[in-house]
């Protein structure tokens, strides 16, 4: 499935993100999480029947940094279901960003 935006995989500076967040299915147990402007900020992984957010950042050279990025503080936040509105509100709400 092609997302309706251009995904990017590069360094995102700390601070509020453009919302709402967008979820892109990767497979049955992984969903990629992107800001409204397409920046990859993490993934949701199905672990033991619960969706867990895994923050992802990128250094200045574009190398992946698991557990980092603009949503580092939300790493391992759990969700009972893949509800795009709830995921966006909870993850961005922790930053004070408007979804």
JSON list of C-alpha atoms in Angstrom, two decimals, residues 13-90:
[
{"chain": "A", "resi": 13, "resn": "UNK", "atom": "CA", "xyz": [14.74, 18.25, 15.41]},
{"chain": "A", "resi": 14, "resn": "UNK", "atom": "CA", "xyz": [13.28, 18.07, 18.93]},
{"chain": "A", "resi": 15, "resn": "UNK", "atom": "CA", "xyz": [10.03, 19.88, 19.54]},
{"chain": "A", "resi": 16, "resn": "UNK", "atom": "CA", "xyz": [6.40, 19.70, 18.48]},
{"chain": "A", "resi": 17, "resn": "UNK", "atom": "CA", "xyz": [5.55, 17.66, 15.39]},
{"chain": "A", "resi": 18, "resn": "UNK", "atom": "CA", "xyz": [3.13, 18.39, 12.60]},
{"chain": "A", "resi": 19, "resn": "UNK", "atom": "CA", "xyz": [-0.02, 16.39, 13.27]},
{"chain": "A", "resi": 20, "resn": "UNK", "atom": "CA", "xyz": [-2.05, 14.37, 12.91]},
{"chain": "A", "resi": 21, "resn": "UNK", "atom": "CA", "xyz": [0.26, 11.39, 12.83]},
{"chain": "A", "resi": 22, "resn": "UNK", "atom": "CA", "xyz": [-0.24, 8.94, 10.00]},
{"chain": "A", "resi": 23, "resn": "UNK", "atom": "CA", "xyz": [-0.07, 5.15, 10.25]},
{"chain": "A", "resi": 24, "resn": "UNK", "atom": "CA", "xyz": [1.20, 3.05, 7.36]},
{"chain": "A", "resi": 25, "resn": "UNK", "atom": "CA", "xyz": [0.86, -0.75, 7.59]},
{"chain": "A", "resi": 26, "resn": "UNK", "atom": "CA", "xyz": [4.12, -2.65, 7.02]},
{"chain": "A", "resi": 27, "resn": "UNK", "atom": "CA", "xyz": [2.84, -6.14, 7.86]},
{"chain": "A", "resi": 28, "resn": "UNK", "atom": "CA", "xyz": [0.34, -7.77, 10.25]},
{"chain": "A", "resi": 29, "resn": "UNK", "atom": "CA", "xyz": [2.43, -6.88, 13.32]},
{"chain": "A", "resi": 30, "resn": "UNK", "atom": "CA", "xyz": [4.14, -3.60, 12.37]},
{"chain": "A", "resi": 31, "resn": "UNK", "atom": "CA", "xyz": [2.82, -0.15, 11.45]},
{"chain": "A", "resi": 32, "resn": "UNK", "atom": "CA", "xyz": [5.09, 2.74, 10.52]},
{"chain": "A", "resi": 33, "resn": "UNK", "atom": "CA", "xyz": [4.29, 6.09, 12.23]},
{"chain": "A", "resi": 34, "resn": "UNK", "atom": "CA", "xyz": [4.87, 9.37, 10.35]},
{"chain": "A", "resi": 35, "resn": "UNK", "atom": "CA", "xyz": [4.26, 13.04, 11.11]},
{"chain": "A", "resi": 36, "resn": "UNK", "atom": "CA", "xyz": [1.77, 14.94, 8.93]},
{"chain": "A", "resi": 37, "resn": "UNK", "atom": "CA", "xyz": [4.62, 16.08, 6.69]},
{"chain": "A", "resi": 38, "resn": "UNK", "atom": "CA", "xyz": [5.86, 12.49, 6.22]},
{"chain": "A", "resi": 39, "resn": "UNK", "atom": "CA", "xyz": [8.76, 12.28, 8.70]},
{"chain": "A", "resi": 40, "resn": "UNK", "atom": "CA", "xyz": [9.21, 8.78, 10.09]},
{"chain": "A", "resi": 41, "resn": "UNK", "atom": "CA", "xyz": [9.07, 9.06, 13.90]},
{"chain": "A", "resi": 42, "resn": "UNK", "atom": "CA", "xyz": [8.59, 5.44, 14.94]},
{"chain": "A", "resi": 43, "resn": "UNK", "atom": "CA", "xyz": [6.60, 2.25, 14.60]},
{"chain": "A", "resi": 44, "resn": "UNK", "atom": "CA", "xyz": [3.84, 0.43, 16.37]},
{"chain": "A", "resi": 45, "resn": "UNK", "atom": "CA", "xyz": [4.61, -3.23, 16.99]},
{"chain": "A", "resi": 46, "resn": "UNK", "atom": "CA", "xyz": [2.14, -5.86, 18.10]},
{"chain": "A", "resi": 47, "resn": "UNK", "atom": "CA", "xyz": [3.66, -7.45, 21.22]},
{"chain": "A", "resi": 48, "resn": "UNK", "atom": "CA", "xyz": [1.61, -9.90, 23.25]},
{"chain": "A", "resi": 49, "resn": "UNK", "atom": "CA", "xyz": [-1.67, -8.58, 21.87]},
{"chain": "A", "resi": 50, "resn": "UNK", "atom": "CA", "xyz": [-0.79, -4.94, 22.64]},
{"chain": "A", "resi": 51, "resn": "UNK", "atom": "CA", "xyz": [0.47, -2.33, 20.18]},
{"chain": "A", "resi": 52, "resn": "UNK", "atom": "CA", "xyz": [3.65, -0.70, 21.52]},
{"chain": "A", "resi": 53, "resn": "UNK", "atom": "CA", "xyz": [5.13, 2.48, 20.13]},
{"chain": "A", "resi": 54, "resn": "UNK", "atom": "CA", "xyz": [8.82, 2.26, 19.28]},
{"chain": "A", "resi": 55, "resn": "UNK", "atom": "CA", "xyz": [10.37, 5.71, 18.84]},
{"chain": "A", "resi": 56, "resn": "UNK", "atom": "CA", "xyz": [12.81, 6.15, 15.97]},
{"chain": "A", "resi": 57, "resn": "UNK", "atom": "CA", "xyz": [15.22, 8.93, 15.25]},
{"chain": "A", "resi": 58, "resn": "UNK", "atom": "CA", "xyz": [17.89, 9.60, 12.68]},
{"chain": "A", "resi": 59, "resn": "UNK", "atom": "CA", "xyz": [21.25, 11.24, 13.22]},
{"chain": "A", "resi": 60, "resn": "UNK", "atom": "CA", "xyz": [22.61, 14.05, 11.03]},
{"chain": "A", "resi": 61, "resn": "UNK", "atom": "CA", "xyz": [24.12, 11.46, 8.66]},
{"chain": "A", "resi": 62, "resn": "UNK", "atom": "CA", "xyz": [20.73, 9.74, 8.27]},
{"chain": "A", "resi": 63, "resn": "UNK", "atom": "CA", "xyz": [21.56, 6.66, 10.37]},
{"chain": "A", "resi": 64, "resn": "UNK", "atom": "CA", "xyz": [18.66, 5.11, 12.29]},
{"chain": "A", "resi": 65, "resn": "UNK", "atom": "CA", "xyz": [18.64, 5.58, 16.07]},
{"chain": "A", "resi": 66, "resn": "UNK", "atom": "CA", "xyz": [16.07, 3.22, 17.66]},
{"chain": "A", "resi": 67, "resn": "UNK", "atom": "CA", "xyz": [14.53, 4.62, 20.83]},
{"chain": "A", "resi": 68, "resn": "UNK", "atom": "CA", "xyz": [15.40, 8.20, 19.86]},
{"chain": "A", "resi": 69, "resn": "UNK", "atom": "CA", "xyz": [13.86, 11.01, 17.84]},
{"chain": "A", "resi": 70, "resn": "UNK", "atom": "CA", "xyz": [11.21, 13.59, 18.61]},
{"chain": "A", "resi": 71, "resn": "UNK", "atom": "CA", "xyz": [8.94, 11.09, 20.41]},
{"chain": "A", "resi": 72, "resn": "UNK", "atom": "CA", "xyz": [11.62, 9.45, 22.58]},
{"chain": "A", "resi": 73, "resn": "UNK", "atom": "CA", "xyz": [9.67, 10.06, 25.79]},
{"chain": "A", "resi": 74, "resn": "UNK", "atom": "CA", "xyz": [6.72, 8.09, 24.39]},
{"chain": "A", "resi": 75, "resn": "UNK", "atom": "CA", "xyz": [8.86, 4.99, 23.58]},
{"chain": "A", "resi": 76, "resn": "UNK", "atom": "CA", "xyz": [6.94, 1.85, 24.66]},
{"chain": "A", "resi": 77, "resn": "UNK", "atom": "CA", "xyz": [3.59, 3.67, 25.07]},
{"chain": "A", "resi": 78, "resn": "UNK", "atom": "CA", "xyz": [0.93, 0.96, 24.71]},
{"chain": "A", "resi": 79, "resn": "UNK", "atom": "CA", "xyz": [-2.30, 1.00, 22.70]},
{"chain": "A", "resi": 80, "resn": "UNK", "atom": "CA", "xyz": [-5.10, -1.56, 22.78]},
{"chain": "A", "resi": 81, "resn": "UNK", "atom": "CA", "xyz": [-6.03, -0.94, 19.14]},
{"chain": "A", "resi": 82, "resn": "UNK", "atom": "CA", "xyz": [-4.72, 0.74, 16.00]},
{"chain": "A", "resi": 83, "resn": "UNK", "atom": "CA", "xyz": [-6.88, 3.84, 16.17]},
{"chain": "A", "resi": 84, "resn": "UNK", "atom": "CA", "xyz": [-5.10, 6.56, 14.20]},
{"chain": "A", "resi": 85, "resn": "UNK", "atom": "CA", "xyz": [-6.87, 9.40, 16.04]},
{"chain": "A", "resi": 86, "resn": "UNK", "atom": "CA", "xyz": [-6.08, 7.96, 19.49]},
{"chain": "A", "resi": 87, "resn": "UNK", "atom": "CA", "xyz": [-2.45, 7.17, 18.60]},
{"chain": "A", "resi": 88, "resn": "UNK", "atom": "CA", "xyz": [-1.96, 10.69, 17.25]},
{"chain": "A", "resi": 89, "resn": "UNK", "atom": "CA", "xyz": [-3.67, 12.40, 20.18]},
{"chain": "A", "resi": 90, "resn": "UNK", "atom": "CA", "xyz": [-1.78, 10.44, 22.84]}
]
